[in-house]
Structures are given as C-alpha cells and as structure tokens.
Amino acid sequence: MATKWGVVSAGKICHDFVTAVQSIPEGGQHEFVAIAARSLASAKEFASNHNIPKAYGSYEELAKDPDVEVVYIGTVASHHFAVGKLMLENGKHVLMEKPFALNLKQAKMLIEIARRENRFLMEAVWSRFFPAYKLLMELIEKGTIGDVVHVNVKFGVDITMNSSLLYSNNRTANIASNALAEFPNDLVITGTKGHIRIPNPFWCPTTVITDENKYEFPLPETINPCNFTNSSGLRFEAMEVRECLKKGALGKVKNPF
C-alpha cells in the first residue's frame, strides 16, 4: 500500500521534494494526494504540474482530508510550528522542513503533541539519509580512521560565522560559514589513523574520500528539473519516513542527527 502524502506550500523546495519522490523507480510506494497553499491558484498550479488530484487554498482543509496520511511541510520557517501543530492535532504524520521550530519551547511542544496523538514526527535533515553519509557512519564505526579527534566544515549560510568547539577527550571541531564569499563547502573528519573528506556539497554528497579509497554515489535522474543542488536526494528522507511508518513508529519523534 502506498504512503499517501499531502504537501503544504507550493514553493521551490516542495517542487523539488515532490519531483524527487515521484522519480523513485519503485512505483506505487508513494502517492501525493493533496497540496495546500495560502493561495488556491498557487495550489492548483502546483497540483497540475505534479499530477496531484486535490488542491486546497488553506492548510486547514488539507489537515482535515482523510486521504492524507503524512504531510511534508515546506513553508517558510516562521510557519513551521503552527502548521506542524495543526497537522499533528488532525492526525497526520509530519515530515517538517528545517528548521524544525524557531525555539526550544516550540520544538518541545511539537514533540509532546506527536506523542500524545500517537503520530510520527521528523525534521527533514535530508543529509542524514544519503548513501554517502550512511557509508561515512559505517567507516567511523568500524574504526577506519581510528578515534575521531577533529571535524572541520565550511558552509555558505549564515552571513558570517566561525565557531571552535571543544568536546570530551579533547576532541575539537571548527565550523565556519560565509555568504559573502565562496567557501569550499566541504567536510573533513580527522582521526588518529587517517582522514575522511566529503567534498562540496557536503550536505547532499555523492562522494566520500578516505586516505585509501574514493567512493562514488551518483544520484538518479529526476523526471523534471529541480531548483536546488542534488535535490534528487530528497527521495531518501521520504523513503525513511515510509520505512518508519511500516515498522509502526507511531508516537515517535525521529531524530535524524
């Protein structure tokens, strides 16, 4: 039986998510049954572009649609809490785009509601489900680079930031971002026996490099063009949601970190 999805928002990331999931070759596992946007016209256009049968001009209408099993929320961040709360309280499972909430209080409330309503809730930290990151975890867990001692990562958001972090056993990390200049946007993990590097774009990678090997994970093509880099990989978080629901993970909050 297909996992029946509803989509909240008709923005670019929602286009990419739907496109990626509809491009999964195993047909019949995922079905998009409804789209809701603040504008009915936008919802209808999105529905037409993606062959979604129902379009709503309000989030409340989608929340009450009995055909919708799980909702992907891709609104602007300031609406995440309210829309997530609405969907959970109306019996929907939720895959929430980043950031999960704007503060700790909101995040705790969403978690409490999900548990109370016996619904599944997950933040869409898509990186965690890429095959490249699954390999990365396997390499670290089996000691390929020994004990991890330092992590260095660079990204383009926020405007400018540099943080040096100190963990137990003198393990360290350096995290830098700068939207005013082009950073390498890579990730380097240093261990007592070697290194692992994930080149740009480290958040949606197709390559893992160790001192001895290079591993490639080419992404599948999508049925339509996407807006963002490697958006084909959005399929992996949808596949994870389906697997969690099949395993009966109701009332669970999935931490993708």
PDB file of N, CA and C in Angstrom, residues 103-143:
ATOM      1  N   ASN A 103      12.367  27.865  18.229  1.00  0.00           N
ATOM      2  CA  ASN A 103      12.973  27.875  19.557  1.00  0.00           C
ATOM      3  C   ASN A 103      12.693  26.537  20.249  1.00  0.00           C
ATOM      4  N   LEU A 104      13.331  26.348  21.390  1.00  0.00           N
ATOM      5  CA  LEU A 104      13.215  25.088  22.117  1.00  0.00           C
ATOM      6  C   LEU A 104      11.794  24.839  22.603  1.00  0.00           C
ATOM      7  N   LYS A 105      11.125  25.880  23.050  1.00  0.00           N
ATOM      8  CA  LYS A 105       9.760  25.726  23.552  1.00  0.00           C
ATOM      9  C   LYS A 105       8.842  25.162  22.474  1.00  0.00           C
ATOM     10  N   GLN A 106       8.922  25.719  21.260  1.00  0.00           N
ATOM     11  CA  GLN A 106       8.097  25.228  20.157  1.00  0.00           C
ATOM     12  C   GLN A 106       8.437  23.777  19.826  1.00  0.00           C
ATOM     13  N   ALA A 107       9.716  23.462  19.797  1.00  0.00           N
ATOM     14  CA  ALA A 107      10.134  22.096  19.469  1.00  0.00           C
ATOM     15  C   ALA A 107       9.589  21.099  20.485  1.00  0.00           C
ATOM     16  N   LYS A 108       9.686  21.438  21.765  1.00  0.00           N
ATOM     17  CA  LYS A 108       9.174  20.544  22.808  1.00  0.00           C
ATOM     18  C   LYS A 108       7.668  20.357  22.694  1.00  0.00           C
ATOM     19  N   MET A 109       6.959  21.428  22.340  1.00  0.00           N
ATOM     20  CA  MET A 109       5.506  21.328  22.203  1.00  0.00           C
ATOM     21  C   MET A 109       5.126  20.398  21.061  1.00  0.00           C
ATOM     22  N   LEU A 110       5.816  20.511  19.932  1.00  0.00           N
ATOM     23  CA  LEU A 110       5.522  19.628  18.801  1.00  0.00           C
ATOM     24  C   LEU A 110       5.785  18.170  19.163  1.00  0.00           C
ATOM     25  N   ILE A 111       6.870  17.929  19.869  1.00  0.00           N
ATOM     26  CA  ILE A 111       7.192  16.562  20.289  1.00  0.00           C
ATOM     27  C   ILE A 111       6.118  16.020  21.224  1.00  0.00           C
ATOM     28  N   GLU A 112       5.675  16.845  22.155  1.00  0.00           N
ATOM     29  CA  GLU A 112       4.626  16.427  23.092  1.00  0.00           C
ATOM     30  C   GLU A 112       3.326  16.099  22.360  1.00  0.00           C
ATOM     31  N   ILE A 113       2.979  16.928  21.369  1.00  0.00           N
ATOM     32  CA  ILE A 113       1.747  16.693  20.607  1.00  0.00           C
ATOM     33  C   ILE A 113       1.849  15.393  19.815  1.00  0.00           C
ATOM     34  N   ALA A 114       3.004  15.171  19.167  1.00  0.00           N
ATOM     35  CA  ALA A 114       3.192  13.945  18.382  1.00  0.00           C
ATOM     36  C   ALA A 114       3.023  12.707  19.260  1.00  0.00           C
ATOM     37  N   ARG A 115       3.574  12.749  20.447  1.00  0.00           N
ATOM     38  CA  ARG A 115       3.457  11.598  21.353  1.00  0.00           C
ATOM     39  C   ARG A 115       2.029  11.438  21.859  1.00  0.00           C
ATOM     40  N   ARG A 116       1.397  12.552  22.158  1.00  0.00           N
ATOM     41  CA  ARG A 116       0.018  12.490  22.657  1.00  0.00           C
ATOM     42  C   ARG A 116      -0.927  11.951  21.598  1.00  0.00           C
ATOM     43  N   GLU A 117      -0.728  12.388  20.353  1.00  0.00           N
ATOM     44  CA  GLU A 117      -1.615  11.991  19.260  1.00  0.00           C
ATOM     45  C   GLU A 117      -1.180  10.677  18.604  1.00  0.00           C
ATOM     46  N   ASN A 118      -0.083  10.123  19.091  1.00  0.00           N
ATOM     47  CA  ASN A 118       0.435   8.872  18.530  1.00  0.00           C
ATOM     48  C   ASN A 118       0.762   9.009  17.044  1.00  0.00           C
ATOM     49  N   ARG A 119       1.434  10.110  16.708  1.00  0.00           N
ATOM     50  CA  ARG A 119       1.813  10.400  15.331  1.00  0.00           C
ATOM     51  C   ARG A 119       3.333  10.387  15.187  1.00  0.00           C
ATOM     52  N   PHE A 120       3.787  10.197  13.950  1.00  0.00           N
ATOM     53  CA  PHE A 120       5.217  10.208  13.640  1.00  0.00           C
ATOM     54  C   PHE A 120       5.630  11.621  13.258  1.00  0.00           C
ATOM     55  N   LEU A 121       6.784  12.052  13.757  1.00  0.00           N
ATOM     56  CA  LEU A 121       7.273  13.412  13.501  1.00  0.00           C
ATOM     57  C   LEU A 121       8.773  13.356  13.244  1.00  0.00           C
ATOM     58  N   MET A 122       9.214  14.009  12.156  1.00  0.00           N
ATOM     59  CA  MET A 122      10.648  14.021  11.844  1.00  0.00           C
ATOM     60  C   MET A 122      11.037  15.326  11.185  1.00  0.00           C
ATOM     61  N   GLU A 123      12.195  15.841  11.558  1.00  0.00           N
ATOM     62  CA  GLU A 123      12.755  17.005  10.873  1.00  0.00           C
ATOM     63  C   GLU A 123      13.448  16.540   9.596  1.00  0.00           C
ATOM     64  N   ALA A 124      13.280  17.312   8.534  1.00  0.00           N
ATOM     65  CA  ALA A 124      13.786  16.905   7.222  1.00  0.00           C
ATOM     66  C   ALA A 124      15.264  17.256   7.056  1.00  0.00           C
ATOM     67  N   VAL A 125      16.101  16.673   7.912  1.00  0.00           N
ATOM     68  CA  VAL A 125      17.550  16.821   7.762  1.00  0.00           C
ATOM     69  C   VAL A 125      18.002  15.773   6.743  1.00  0.00           C
ATOM     70  N   TRP A 126      17.829  16.107   5.488  1.00  0.00           N
ATOM     71  CA  TRP A 126      17.950  15.138   4.403  1.00  0.00           C
ATOM     72  C   TRP A 126      19.338  14.529   4.292  1.00  0.00           C
ATOM     73  N   SER A 127      20.368  15.277   4.691  1.00  0.00           N
ATOM     74  CA  SER A 127      21.744  14.792   4.561  1.00  0.00           C
ATOM     75  C   SER A 127      21.925  13.425   5.205  1.00  0.00           C
ATOM     76  N   ARG A 128      21.289  13.238   6.352  1.00  0.00           N
ATOM     77  CA  ARG A 128      21.481  12.030   7.160  1.00  0.00           C
ATOM     78  C   ARG A 128      21.135  10.752   6.400  1.00  0.00           C
ATOM     79  N   PHE A 129      20.289  10.849   5.392  1.00  0.00           N
ATOM     80  CA  PHE A 129      19.787   9.649   4.728  1.00  0.00           C
ATOM     81  C   PHE A 129      20.444   9.382   3.373  1.00  0.00           C
ATOM     82  N   PHE A 130      21.398  10.227   2.996  1.00  0.00           N
ATOM     83  CA  PHE A 130      22.140   9.976   1.757  1.00  0.00           C
ATOM     84  C   PHE A 130      23.013   8.728   1.914  1.00  0.00           C
ATOM     85  N   PRO A 131      23.128   7.912   0.882  1.00  0.00           N
ATOM     86  CA  PRO A 131      24.011   6.742   0.951  1.00  0.00           C
ATOM     87  C   PRO A 131      25.440   7.099   1.352  1.00  0.00           C
ATOM     88  N   ALA A 132      25.908   8.273   0.923  1.00  0.00           N
ATOM     89  CA  ALA A 132      27.269   8.687   1.274  1.00  0.00           C
ATOM     90  C   ALA A 132      27.430   8.847   2.780  1.00  0.00           C
ATOM     91  N   TYR A 133      26.414   9.392   3.442  1.00  0.00           N
ATOM     92  CA  TYR A 133      26.504   9.570   4.890  1.00  0.00           C
ATOM     93  C   TYR A 133      26.340   8.247   5.634  1.00  0.00           C
ATOM     94  N   LYS A 134      25.575   7.356   5.082  1.00  0.00           N
ATOM     95  CA  LYS A 134      25.475   6.033   5.701  1.00  0.00           C
ATOM     96  C   LYS A 134      26.829   5.324   5.650  1.00  0.00           C
ATOM     97  N   LEU A 135      27.539   5.461   4.527  1.00  0.00           N
ATOM     98  CA  LEU A 135      28.886   4.897   4.435  1.00  0.00           C
ATOM     99  C   LEU A 135      29.817   5.592   5.425  1.00  0.00           C
ATOM    100  N   LEU A 136      29.720   6.915   5.517  1.00  0.00           N
ATOM    101  CA  LEU A 136      30.561   7.665   6.453  1.00  0.00           C
ATOM    102  C   LEU A 136      30.434   7.115   7.871  1.00  0.00           C
ATOM    103  N   MET A 137      29.202   6.896   8.310  1.00  0.00           N
ATOM    104  CA  MET A 137      28.974   6.367   9.653  1.00  0.00           C
ATOM    105  C   MET A 137      29.571   4.966   9.807  1.00  0.00           C
ATOM    106  N   GLU A 138      29.431   4.151   8.764  1.00  0.00           N
ATOM    107  CA  GLU A 138      29.998   2.799   8.813  1.00  0.00           C
ATOM    108  C   GLU A 138      31.523   2.844   8.932  1.00  0.00           C
ATOM    109  N   LEU A 139      32.147   3.740   8.169  1.00  0.00           N
ATOM    110  CA  LEU A 139      33.606   3.853   8.206  1.00  0.00           C
ATOM    111  C   LEU A 139      34.091   4.286   9.585  1.00  0.00           C
ATOM    112  N   ILE A 140      33.380   5.240  10.180  1.00  0.00           N
ATOM    113  CA  ILE A 140      33.770   5.715  11.508  1.00  0.00           C
ATOM    114  C   ILE A 140      33.555   4.631  12.557  1.00  0.00           C
ATOM    115  N   GLU A 141      32.405   3.965  12.481  1.00  0.00           N
ATOM    116  CA  GLU A 141      32.072   2.952  13.491  1.00  0.00           C
ATOM    117  C   GLU A 141      33.018   1.753  13.462  1.00  0.00           C
ATOM    118  N   LYS A 142      33.530   1.419  12.285  1.00  0.00           N
ATOM    119  CA  LYS A 142      34.447   0.273  12.223  1.00  0.00           C
ATOM    120  C   LYS A 142      35.910   0.682  12.385  1.00  0.00           C
ATOM    121  N   GLY A 143      36.140   1.971  12.695  1.00  0.00           N
ATOM    122  CA  GLY A 143      37.483   2.428  13.042  1.00  0.00           C
ATOM    123  C   GLY A 143      38.415   2.660  11.888  1.00  0.00           C
TER     124      GLY A 143
END
